[in-house]
């Protein structure tokens, strides 16, 4: 039985898909009598089944070697493309994480989306969303991963554009799709090149091929950059980062998934591609540079945001930047650890945020305040999530970051980067906490009640899970490296580093508290130089730069081509037609009936022809 | 290989013969005629499917179910039909799309008898084009299909229908003259007068003549495909024609050109193909990018999708130019896939037009609130068109990409440039399709649509869209469904054209080819390989 469950664990992502399909009768309004709720329950039930199935498979696989499953997909001539799934503790663990978070998000959505008329459609999208992420966790072939990444792009498009009558949601959905698509197509190019160079698209084969392949440096670099572009788009890294900020227009339960596991998908593929990327030092340099820029830049931008969700989504970009740096430094273990802890704690924060938005119908931090006494569970969730996201001593992220800092090969500047990001994030979270939960109640928060149970249950459960992360890490020995053993199975205790890490967070909290929580603090805080504040709050004006360069450029080129098409290419055709008509009309006056005139024209023509033929003798063949 | 039962003749003639009694049908308001036409379409499609599934063997590369009867022996015209791996998927596509087009023409109230008669006549001609094994018969069928299209646009079209129809007929009739001239030249060459395709493929033409013949066919097919700069009839024809005709134009008629390119140009004139292939590749990329940019600039819904057809047909050219089995396979798959997707897109545009009575995107907006089901299907069709994995468009374009980039015939720099530019076209396809969705469906409802009587997708329309989307998804999820039909054939075609390559490659010495092709190196490699094989023997 257990064996059967393990063998069929490829089905786990399909549960989400089936659930999504099962909602169709309700989302297409073929069934209206029951209301949309049965669809939600159906989808939720399928996800739970998937979770249980995955849990059994995970348990029976624990300690066993990885298995793989191959489905032939396309055979043309010599080319054989297969879709390959890998069943390993890591992949099944990731799958469980996805299913678990999906359950949390869906139960939360039962409360959050209670009054939405399109509840069934939302759950249908969530089913597809979950299936794509779950499939990515299991996939061991770049082709399948690519397909699923694109499916994720689609689900992001659908979920962000869920409220399709809202103008901001509309452009956000489009921008999310296009930004990710640019990365995806570059990844596709890399994939096509890789298929020709390596002859296989399985991650396992690629990892074996990469060290032995001796490609010219320029080729390896171009290949690596193309492969890097996909994850850059998915993980919202500079320069393809704007979509995540805009995507916050979508419903919050989807944002929970998006900020935790969806962005992690790109990084997961990146980790799997690491052997190929490391063929070129330039690619690693670019990965590290992009990661660093995003980590610092997004942390700064986050502090200047007034939108509750956007203030948090920018820190997601920042943490994924750290993951990029880790992958660039060949520290895949650290990268996965960062992804795990970040996913758990960030989703807890977003649950709290969702609670606030659901009860106050407001996500502008300037209009919120004093919620701590009114919504204790929500406040706790937010606080615990925030504590788990920054390096606060006993919680998850501290250990992930610390694990990275004691890695023997880690360069000095990475420590500084970590401390800086930790400081800025702590400052930002303190600011958000102070504005939303601290201070005196505002008109919009005065009568805010605590969230109802469908939202409270997932919130509290995730709070507990976040608190338990260090225990999980300890229990499953995730803090120990699988590749390079950190001093023989025992995590070194380096007290100065620990203190530095904690102090960076504490400094951020202190600064934030001094600015926002001290008596008589002026809200909102204005920086001394307004231009700097504007620069940060408008995200370095990058969206405007894009609008003026890329978007305007494509539009202008399109207009020019259309003009050419209309007046040059088609104009020529029409000119021939007009010439034919005029020629005919004109020639009809030459038919005078005078024989002499005809003979004259004839003679002139013949003599002209003879003259040409004589003069061009030797040039022409006759 | 004579089969006892004349399957293909029946398939080709059934719609035409069935169309003949239409004028005699007792019919007051066109309701009998449409049921009759739909019935004929369904029977024909069922027969087609039955023939393809039971009588046709995908593992054979040559013509199957061959029938040949002398028709006009004085000029050597034979009624000679055959089906092989290239024609089979396209015939199936014809059956599906034409039958659905008849169902899409449900509400034609103006002269329904003539309308359905013409559609059925077209049905026969299309099947005939794909099944003809005689070059003169091919030309005959090709011309036969032009007349119904001309009339359908000229009578049932939009405001500028006369202009569009005339442009269409002038362009394609002039283009098809080249087919006739080339066919006659091929038939008269040598001491054996024949129009049979297999026998023509066996003739060895002198290179100069072969190049001329190739150019003749290429021009004719370039007009039809259409290839830049011969494409300008298409946006006008699409923009003005009624929905069912748009479906047929984009779904099937364009594929006849791709089919002809593979059948005539590659199979019969492989030596000249080597000279023209780089040009085809360049034109293919121009089509992809130019079509996509133009599509983005269009403000008329049908014209936008028409230009997107031009862009997508560029991939067919690219696949044909690739010299690999993968490339040609991709070209066939892209034709099938685009046939389905374009038909779905044009049908859904027609559905919206029925409600809004406008095609100007500036006047539309916020339709999703009134037509959520149409919106959902429109999104699905757009996703297929922009090559989302899991839909057939992705498999077609991926195969073309893989086929072209793995083609050792071209130099790496040329391959890389072409592939990257084509990829830019794919990104652009997302740009123009998403902006189209945004302008039509998202946001608040446009004020210009105030007087519209709204109704969402009717069951008939839903069934038509699903019949088109189902194969799109099926092929996208499991491409073997389609590829197994023509895999053997494609490998054979690619092998044949590659066998000719070393011979020709040695003789060429132009700078353009030296820059683009990998020829001398490859020719030497193949020559040594051949020598080694001889030594082993």
Short mmCIF file of N, CA and C in Angstrom, two decimals, chain A residues 457-593:
data_model
loop_
_atom_site.label_atom_id
_atom_site.label_comp_id
_atom_site.label_asym_id
_atom_site.label_seq_id
_atom_site.Cartn_x
_atom_site.Cartn_y
_atom_site.Cartn_z
N UNK A 457 -7.86 30.20 12.00
CA UNK A 457 -7.24 28.87 12.15
C UNK A 457 -5.94 28.76 11.36
N UNK A 458 -5.95 29.08 10.06
CA UNK A 458 -4.67 28.99 9.34
C UNK A 458 -3.63 29.95 9.91
N UNK A 459 -4.10 31.12 10.34
CA UNK A 459 -3.17 32.12 10.86
C UNK A 459 -2.44 31.59 12.08
N UNK A 460 -3.23 31.04 13.02
CA UNK A 460 -2.63 30.55 14.25
C UNK A 460 -1.76 29.33 13.97
N UNK A 461 -2.24 28.45 13.07
CA UNK A 461 -1.41 27.27 12.78
C UNK A 461 -0.07 27.68 12.20
N UNK A 462 -0.10 28.64 11.29
CA UNK A 462 1.17 29.03 10.69
C UNK A 462 2.06 29.73 11.70
N UNK A 463 1.43 30.45 12.64
CA UNK A 463 2.24 31.07 13.70
C UNK A 463 3.00 30.00 14.45
N UNK A 464 2.27 28.93 14.79
CA UNK A 464 2.91 27.84 15.53
C UNK A 464 4.01 27.20 14.68
N UNK A 465 3.70 26.95 13.41
CA UNK A 465 4.69 26.32 12.54
C UNK A 465 5.95 27.18 12.47
N UNK A 466 5.76 28.48 12.32
CA UNK A 466 6.92 29.36 12.23
C UNK A 466 7.75 29.28 13.49
N UNK A 467 7.07 29.19 14.62
CA UNK A 467 7.81 29.08 15.88
C UNK A 467 8.57 27.76 15.94
N UNK A 468 8.03 26.74 15.27
CA UNK A 468 8.64 25.42 15.35
C UNK A 468 9.75 25.20 14.34
N UNK A 469 9.93 26.17 13.42
CA UNK A 469 10.92 25.98 12.35
C UNK A 469 12.29 25.56 12.88
N UNK A 470 12.82 26.23 13.93
CA UNK A 470 14.15 25.81 14.39
C UNK A 470 14.17 24.34 14.82
N UNK A 471 13.08 23.88 15.42
CA UNK A 471 13.03 22.48 15.83
C UNK A 471 13.06 21.56 14.61
N UNK A 472 12.30 21.94 13.58
CA UNK A 472 12.29 21.13 12.36
C UNK A 472 13.68 21.07 11.77
N UNK A 473 14.33 22.23 11.74
CA UNK A 473 15.66 22.27 11.16
C UNK A 473 16.59 21.34 11.92
N UNK A 474 16.44 21.37 13.24
CA UNK A 474 17.32 20.57 14.08
C UNK A 474 17.02 19.09 13.89
N UNK A 475 15.73 18.78 13.89
CA UNK A 475 15.30 17.40 13.80
C UNK A 475 15.75 16.74 12.51
N UNK A 476 15.58 17.47 11.40
CA UNK A 476 15.91 16.88 10.10
C UNK A 476 17.34 17.22 9.68
N UNK A 477 18.09 17.79 10.60
CA UNK A 477 19.50 18.09 10.35
C UNK A 477 19.69 18.89 9.07
N UNK A 478 18.76 19.82 8.85
CA UNK A 478 18.86 20.61 7.63
C UNK A 478 19.97 21.66 7.73
N UNK A 479 20.39 21.91 8.97
CA UNK A 479 21.42 22.93 9.13
C UNK A 479 22.79 22.40 8.75
N UNK A 480 22.85 21.06 8.60
CA UNK A 480 24.14 20.48 8.23
C UNK A 480 24.17 20.34 6.72
N UNK A 481 25.31 20.57 6.20
CA UNK A 481 25.41 20.58 4.75
C UNK A 481 25.35 19.17 4.21
N UNK A 482 24.75 19.03 3.02
CA UNK A 482 24.77 17.74 2.37
C UNK A 482 26.04 17.59 1.55
N UNK A 483 26.65 18.69 1.20
CA UNK A 483 27.81 18.64 0.30
C UNK A 483 29.11 18.75 1.10
N UNK A 484 29.26 19.89 1.72
CA UNK A 484 30.48 20.08 2.51
C UNK A 484 30.08 19.99 3.97
N UNK A 485 30.66 19.08 4.69
CA UNK A 485 30.28 18.93 6.08
C UNK A 485 30.88 20.08 6.89
N UNK A 486 30.04 20.73 7.61
CA UNK A 486 30.53 21.81 8.45
C UNK A 486 31.03 21.16 9.74
N UNK A 487 32.32 21.06 9.87
CA UNK A 487 32.98 20.47 11.04
C UNK A 487 32.26 19.23 11.57
N UNK A 488 32.23 18.24 10.72
CA UNK A 488 31.83 16.90 11.15
C UNK A 488 30.48 16.83 11.85
N UNK A 489 29.47 17.33 11.21
CA UNK A 489 28.14 17.09 11.71
C UNK A 489 27.70 17.96 12.87
N UNK A 490 28.51 18.86 13.32
CA UNK A 490 28.09 19.75 14.40
C UNK A 490 28.19 21.17 13.88
N UNK A 491 27.11 21.93 14.08
CA UNK A 491 27.15 23.31 13.63
C UNK A 491 28.06 24.09 14.57
N UNK A 492 29.05 24.74 13.98
CA UNK A 492 29.98 25.52 14.81
C UNK A 492 29.25 26.66 15.51
N UNK A 493 29.66 26.97 16.66
CA UNK A 493 29.10 28.13 17.35
C UNK A 493 30.13 29.24 17.30
N UNK A 494 29.80 30.24 16.53
CA UNK A 494 30.72 31.36 16.38
C UNK A 494 30.04 32.57 17.01
N UNK A 495 30.38 32.82 18.26
CA UNK A 495 29.61 33.81 19.03
C UNK A 495 29.67 35.21 18.42
N UNK A 496 30.83 35.71 17.98
CA UNK A 496 30.83 37.06 17.41
C UNK A 496 29.88 37.20 16.23
N UNK A 497 29.83 36.18 15.37
CA UNK A 497 28.93 36.26 14.23
C UNK A 497 27.48 36.29 14.69
N UNK A 498 27.19 35.42 15.67
CA UNK A 498 25.82 35.40 16.20
C UNK A 498 25.43 36.77 16.72
N UNK A 499 26.32 37.32 17.49
CA UNK A 499 26.02 38.63 18.08
C UNK A 499 25.83 39.67 17.00
N UNK A 500 26.71 39.62 16.00
CA UNK A 500 26.60 40.60 14.92
C UNK A 500 25.26 40.48 14.23
N UNK A 501 24.85 39.27 13.97
CA UNK A 501 23.59 39.05 13.27
C UNK A 501 22.41 39.58 14.10
N UNK A 502 22.42 39.19 15.38
CA UNK A 502 21.32 39.63 16.23
C UNK A 502 21.34 41.14 16.37
N UNK A 503 22.54 41.70 16.52
CA UNK A 503 22.65 43.14 16.72
C UNK A 503 22.14 43.91 15.50
N UNK A 504 22.41 43.36 14.29
CA UNK A 504 21.96 44.07 13.09
C UNK A 504 20.44 44.17 13.09
N UNK A 505 19.81 43.05 13.48
CA UNK A 505 18.35 43.08 13.55
C UNK A 505 17.89 44.02 14.65
N UNK A 506 18.53 43.93 15.79
CA UNK A 506 18.12 44.75 16.93
C UNK A 506 18.27 46.23 16.60
N UNK A 507 19.35 46.57 15.89
CA UNK A 507 19.56 47.96 15.52
C UNK A 507 18.42 48.45 14.64
N UNK A 508 18.02 47.58 13.70
CA UNK A 508 16.92 47.95 12.83
C UNK A 508 15.65 48.18 13.62
N UNK A 509 15.37 47.28 14.53
CA UNK A 509 14.17 47.41 15.35
C UNK A 509 14.23 48.69 16.17
N UNK A 510 15.41 48.94 16.73
CA UNK A 510 15.55 50.11 17.59
C UNK A 510 15.32 51.38 16.80
N UNK A 511 15.94 51.46 15.63
CA UNK A 511 15.78 52.66 14.81
C UNK A 511 14.32 52.83 14.42
N UNK A 512 13.71 51.71 14.02
CA UNK A 512 12.31 51.78 13.63
C UNK A 512 11.45 52.24 14.80
N UNK A 513 11.71 51.69 15.97
CA UNK A 513 10.91 52.05 17.14
C UNK A 513 11.12 53.51 17.51
N UNK A 514 12.37 53.96 17.35
CA UNK A 514 12.65 55.35 17.71
C UNK A 514 11.90 56.29 16.78
N UNK A 515 11.86 55.91 15.50
CA UNK A 515 11.20 56.79 14.53
C UNK A 515 9.68 56.77 14.70
N UNK A 516 9.13 55.61 14.98
CA UNK A 516 7.68 55.48 14.85
C UNK A 516 6.95 55.27 16.16
N UNK A 517 7.64 54.69 17.15
CA UNK A 517 6.89 54.33 18.35
C UNK A 517 7.11 55.28 19.50
N UNK A 518 8.16 56.13 19.43
CA UNK A 518 8.41 56.99 20.58
C UNK A 518 7.27 58.00 20.70
N UNK A 519 7.14 58.48 21.89
CA UNK A 519 6.08 59.43 22.16
C UNK A 519 6.28 60.69 21.31
N UNK A 520 5.23 61.14 20.68
CA UNK A 520 5.33 62.36 19.89
C UNK A 520 5.96 62.16 18.53
N UNK A 521 6.03 60.91 18.08
CA UNK A 521 6.61 60.68 16.75
C UNK A 521 5.66 61.24 15.69
N UNK A 522 6.26 61.89 14.68
CA UNK A 522 5.45 62.47 13.62
C UNK A 522 5.20 61.41 12.55
N UNK A 523 3.94 61.25 12.21
CA UNK A 523 3.66 60.26 11.17
C UNK A 523 3.00 60.95 10.00
N UNK A 524 3.32 60.66 8.81
CA UNK A 524 4.41 59.78 8.40
C UNK A 524 5.76 60.48 8.48
N UNK A 525 6.79 59.69 8.62
CA UNK A 525 8.13 60.25 8.71
C UNK A 525 8.57 60.73 7.34
N UNK A 526 9.10 61.97 7.33
CA UNK A 526 9.64 62.46 6.06
C UNK A 526 11.16 62.44 6.16
N UNK A 527 11.78 61.96 5.13
CA UNK A 527 13.24 62.01 5.12
C UNK A 527 13.66 63.46 4.91
N UNK A 528 14.85 63.82 5.37
CA UNK A 528 15.30 65.20 5.19
C UNK A 528 15.32 65.60 3.71
N UNK A 529 15.73 64.70 2.85
CA UNK A 529 15.75 65.03 1.43
C UNK A 529 14.56 64.36 0.76
N UNK A 530 13.62 65.19 0.31
CA UNK A 530 12.39 64.62 -0.25
C UNK A 530 12.67 63.82 -1.50
N UNK A 531 13.68 64.26 -2.29
CA UNK A 531 13.96 63.57 -3.54
C UNK A 531 14.32 62.11 -3.28
N UNK A 532 15.09 61.87 -2.22
CA UNK A 532 15.50 60.50 -1.91
C UNK A 532 14.28 59.68 -1.57
N UNK A 533 13.40 60.27 -0.77
CA UNK A 533 12.21 59.54 -0.39
C UNK A 533 11.35 59.20 -1.61
N UNK A 534 11.20 60.18 -2.48
CA UNK A 534 10.42 59.91 -3.70
C UNK A 534 11.09 58.83 -4.54
N UNK A 535 12.42 58.95 -4.63
CA UNK A 535 13.15 57.97 -5.43
C UNK A 535 12.85 56.56 -4.94
N UNK A 536 12.85 56.40 -3.61
CA UNK A 536 12.61 55.07 -3.07
C UNK A 536 11.15 54.67 -3.20
N UNK A 537 10.27 55.60 -2.89
CA UNK A 537 8.87 55.19 -2.90
C UNK A 537 8.37 54.93 -4.31
N UNK A 538 9.01 55.56 -5.31
CA UNK A 538 8.62 55.25 -6.70
C UNK A 538 9.53 54.18 -7.27
N UNK A 539 10.18 53.40 -6.41
CA UNK A 539 10.93 52.25 -6.89
C UNK A 539 12.03 52.66 -7.87
N UNK A 540 12.77 53.68 -7.51
CA UNK A 540 13.87 54.21 -8.35
C UNK A 540 13.36 54.64 -9.72
N UNK A 541 12.09 54.91 -9.84
CA UNK A 541 11.48 55.35 -11.11
C UNK A 541 11.68 54.34 -12.23
N UNK A 542 11.93 53.09 -11.86
CA UNK A 542 12.27 52.13 -12.92
C UNK A 542 11.08 51.88 -13.83
N UNK A 543 9.87 51.87 -13.25
CA UNK A 543 8.72 51.63 -14.13
C UNK A 543 8.58 52.75 -15.15
N UNK A 544 8.89 54.00 -14.71
CA UNK A 544 8.79 55.10 -15.69
C UNK A 544 9.86 54.96 -16.76
N UNK A 545 11.04 54.54 -16.32
CA UNK A 545 12.12 54.36 -17.30
C UNK A 545 11.70 53.32 -18.33
N UNK A 546 11.12 52.23 -17.84
CA UNK A 546 10.67 51.20 -18.79
C UNK A 546 9.60 51.74 -19.72
N UNK A 547 8.69 52.49 -19.13
CA UNK A 547 7.60 52.98 -19.96
C UNK A 547 8.15 53.89 -21.06
N UNK A 548 9.16 54.70 -20.70
CA UNK A 548 9.69 55.64 -21.68
C UNK A 548 10.62 54.97 -22.67
N UNK A 549 11.25 53.89 -22.28
CA UNK A 549 12.21 53.28 -23.21
C UNK A 549 11.61 52.06 -23.89
N UNK A 550 11.47 50.97 -23.15
CA UNK A 550 11.08 49.71 -23.79
C UNK A 550 9.67 49.81 -24.35
N UNK A 551 8.72 50.17 -23.50
CA UNK A 551 7.32 50.16 -23.94
C UNK A 551 7.12 51.15 -25.07
N UNK A 552 7.63 52.39 -24.88
CA UNK A 552 7.45 53.39 -25.92
C UNK A 552 8.19 52.98 -27.18
N UNK A 553 9.36 52.37 -27.01
CA UNK A 553 10.15 51.95 -28.17
C UNK A 553 9.41 50.94 -29.01
N UNK A 554 8.89 49.90 -28.35
CA UNK A 554 8.17 48.86 -29.09
C UNK A 554 6.97 49.47 -29.80
N UNK A 555 6.25 50.34 -29.08
CA UNK A 555 5.09 50.98 -29.69
C UNK A 555 5.48 51.79 -30.91
N UNK A 556 6.57 52.56 -30.79
CA UNK A 556 6.98 53.41 -31.91
C UNK A 556 7.41 52.55 -33.09
N UNK A 557 8.18 51.51 -32.82
CA UNK A 557 8.62 50.65 -33.92
C UNK A 557 7.41 50.02 -34.61
N UNK A 558 6.46 49.59 -33.79
CA UNK A 558 5.26 48.99 -34.38
C UNK A 558 4.54 49.99 -35.27
N UNK A 559 4.43 51.24 -34.79
CA UNK A 559 3.76 52.26 -35.61
C UNK A 559 4.50 52.47 -36.92
N UNK A 560 5.83 52.51 -36.82
CA UNK A 560 6.61 52.75 -38.04
C UNK A 560 6.42 51.59 -39.02
N UNK A 561 6.49 50.36 -38.52
CA UNK A 561 6.31 49.22 -39.43
C UNK A 561 4.91 49.27 -40.04
N UNK A 562 3.94 49.62 -39.24
CA UNK A 562 2.58 49.66 -39.79
C UNK A 562 2.50 50.70 -40.89
N UNK A 563 3.17 51.81 -40.68
CA UNK A 563 3.17 52.86 -41.71
C UNK A 563 3.82 52.35 -42.98
N UNK A 564 4.98 51.70 -42.80
CA UNK A 564 5.68 51.15 -43.97
C UNK A 564 4.79 50.15 -44.68
N UNK A 565 4.13 49.30 -43.90
CA UNK A 565 3.31 48.27 -44.49
C UNK A 565 2.19 48.89 -45.30
N UNK A 566 1.64 49.94 -44.75
CA UNK A 566 0.47 50.51 -45.39
C UNK A 566 0.84 51.34 -46.62
N UNK A 567 1.87 52.15 -46.48
CA UNK A 567 2.13 53.10 -47.56
C UNK A 567 3.24 52.66 -48.49
N UNK A 568 4.15 51.82 -48.04
CA UNK A 568 5.23 51.39 -48.93
C UNK A 568 4.88 50.04 -49.56
N UNK A 569 4.71 49.01 -48.74
CA UNK A 569 4.50 47.67 -49.29
C UNK A 569 3.16 47.60 -50.00
N UNK A 570 2.11 47.98 -49.27
CA UNK A 570 0.79 47.92 -49.86
C UNK A 570 0.61 49.05 -50.87
N UNK A 571 1.24 50.18 -50.59
CA UNK A 571 1.15 51.32 -51.49
C UNK A 571 1.67 50.97 -52.88
N UNK A 572 2.75 50.20 -52.90
CA UNK A 572 3.33 49.78 -54.16
C UNK A 572 2.33 48.96 -54.96
N UNK A 573 1.67 48.03 -54.23
CA UNK A 573 0.69 47.17 -54.89
C UNK A 573 -0.44 48.00 -55.46
N UNK A 574 -0.96 48.89 -54.64
CA UNK A 574 -2.06 49.72 -55.11
C UNK A 574 -1.61 50.61 -56.25
N UNK A 575 -0.34 51.07 -56.19
CA UNK A 575 0.17 51.91 -57.26
C UNK A 575 0.18 51.15 -58.57
N UNK A 576 0.54 49.87 -58.51
CA UNK A 576 0.52 49.07 -59.73
C UNK A 576 -0.89 49.00 -60.28
N UNK A 577 -1.84 48.79 -59.39
CA UNK A 577 -3.24 48.74 -59.82
C UNK A 577 -3.67 50.05 -60.46
N UNK A 578 -3.35 51.15 -59.78
CA UNK A 578 -3.73 52.47 -60.31
C UNK A 578 -3.05 52.70 -61.65
N UNK A 579 -1.77 52.34 -61.74
CA UNK A 579 -1.02 52.54 -62.98
C UNK A 579 -1.67 51.75 -64.11
N UNK A 580 -2.13 50.54 -63.79
CA UNK A 580 -2.76 49.72 -64.82
C UNK A 580 -4.02 50.41 -65.34
N UNK A 581 -4.80 50.94 -64.41
CA UNK A 581 -6.04 51.61 -64.83
C UNK A 581 -5.73 52.84 -65.67
N UNK A 582 -4.80 53.67 -65.16
CA UNK A 582 -4.47 54.88 -65.90
C UNK A 582 -3.87 54.55 -67.24
N UNK A 583 -3.02 53.53 -67.26
CA UNK A 583 -2.39 53.12 -68.52
C UNK A 583 -3.46 52.75 -69.54
N UNK A 584 -4.39 51.94 -69.08
CA UNK A 584 -5.46 51.52 -69.99
C UNK A 584 -6.27 52.70 -70.47
N UNK A 585 -6.62 53.57 -69.50
CA UNK A 585 -7.42 54.74 -69.85
C UNK A 585 -6.66 55.63 -70.83
N UNK A 586 -5.36 55.79 -70.58
CA UNK A 586 -4.55 56.66 -71.44
C UNK A 586 -4.39 56.06 -72.82
N UNK A 587 -4.12 54.76 -72.84
CA UNK A 587 -3.82 54.14 -74.13
C UNK A 587 -5.02 54.14 -75.06
N UNK A 588 -6.20 54.22 -74.48
CA UNK A 588 -7.35 54.11 -75.36
C UNK A 588 -7.43 55.32 -76.32
N UNK A 589 -6.78 56.43 -75.94
CA UNK A 589 -6.79 57.59 -76.83
C UNK A 589 -5.78 57.43 -77.96
N UNK A 590 -4.86 56.46 -77.85
CA UNK A 590 -3.87 56.31 -78.90
C UNK A 590 -4.39 55.49 -80.06
N UNK A 591 -5.54 54.85 -79.86
CA UNK A 591 -6.09 54.09 -80.99
C UNK A 591 -6.85 55.03 -81.91
N UNK A 592 -6.06 55.69 -82.81
CA UNK A 592 -6.66 56.72 -83.66
C UNK A 592 -7.20 56.14 -84.96
N UNK A 593 -6.67 54.98 -85.39
CA UNK A 593 -7.11 54.42 -86.65
C UNK A 593 -6.24 54.86 -87.82
#
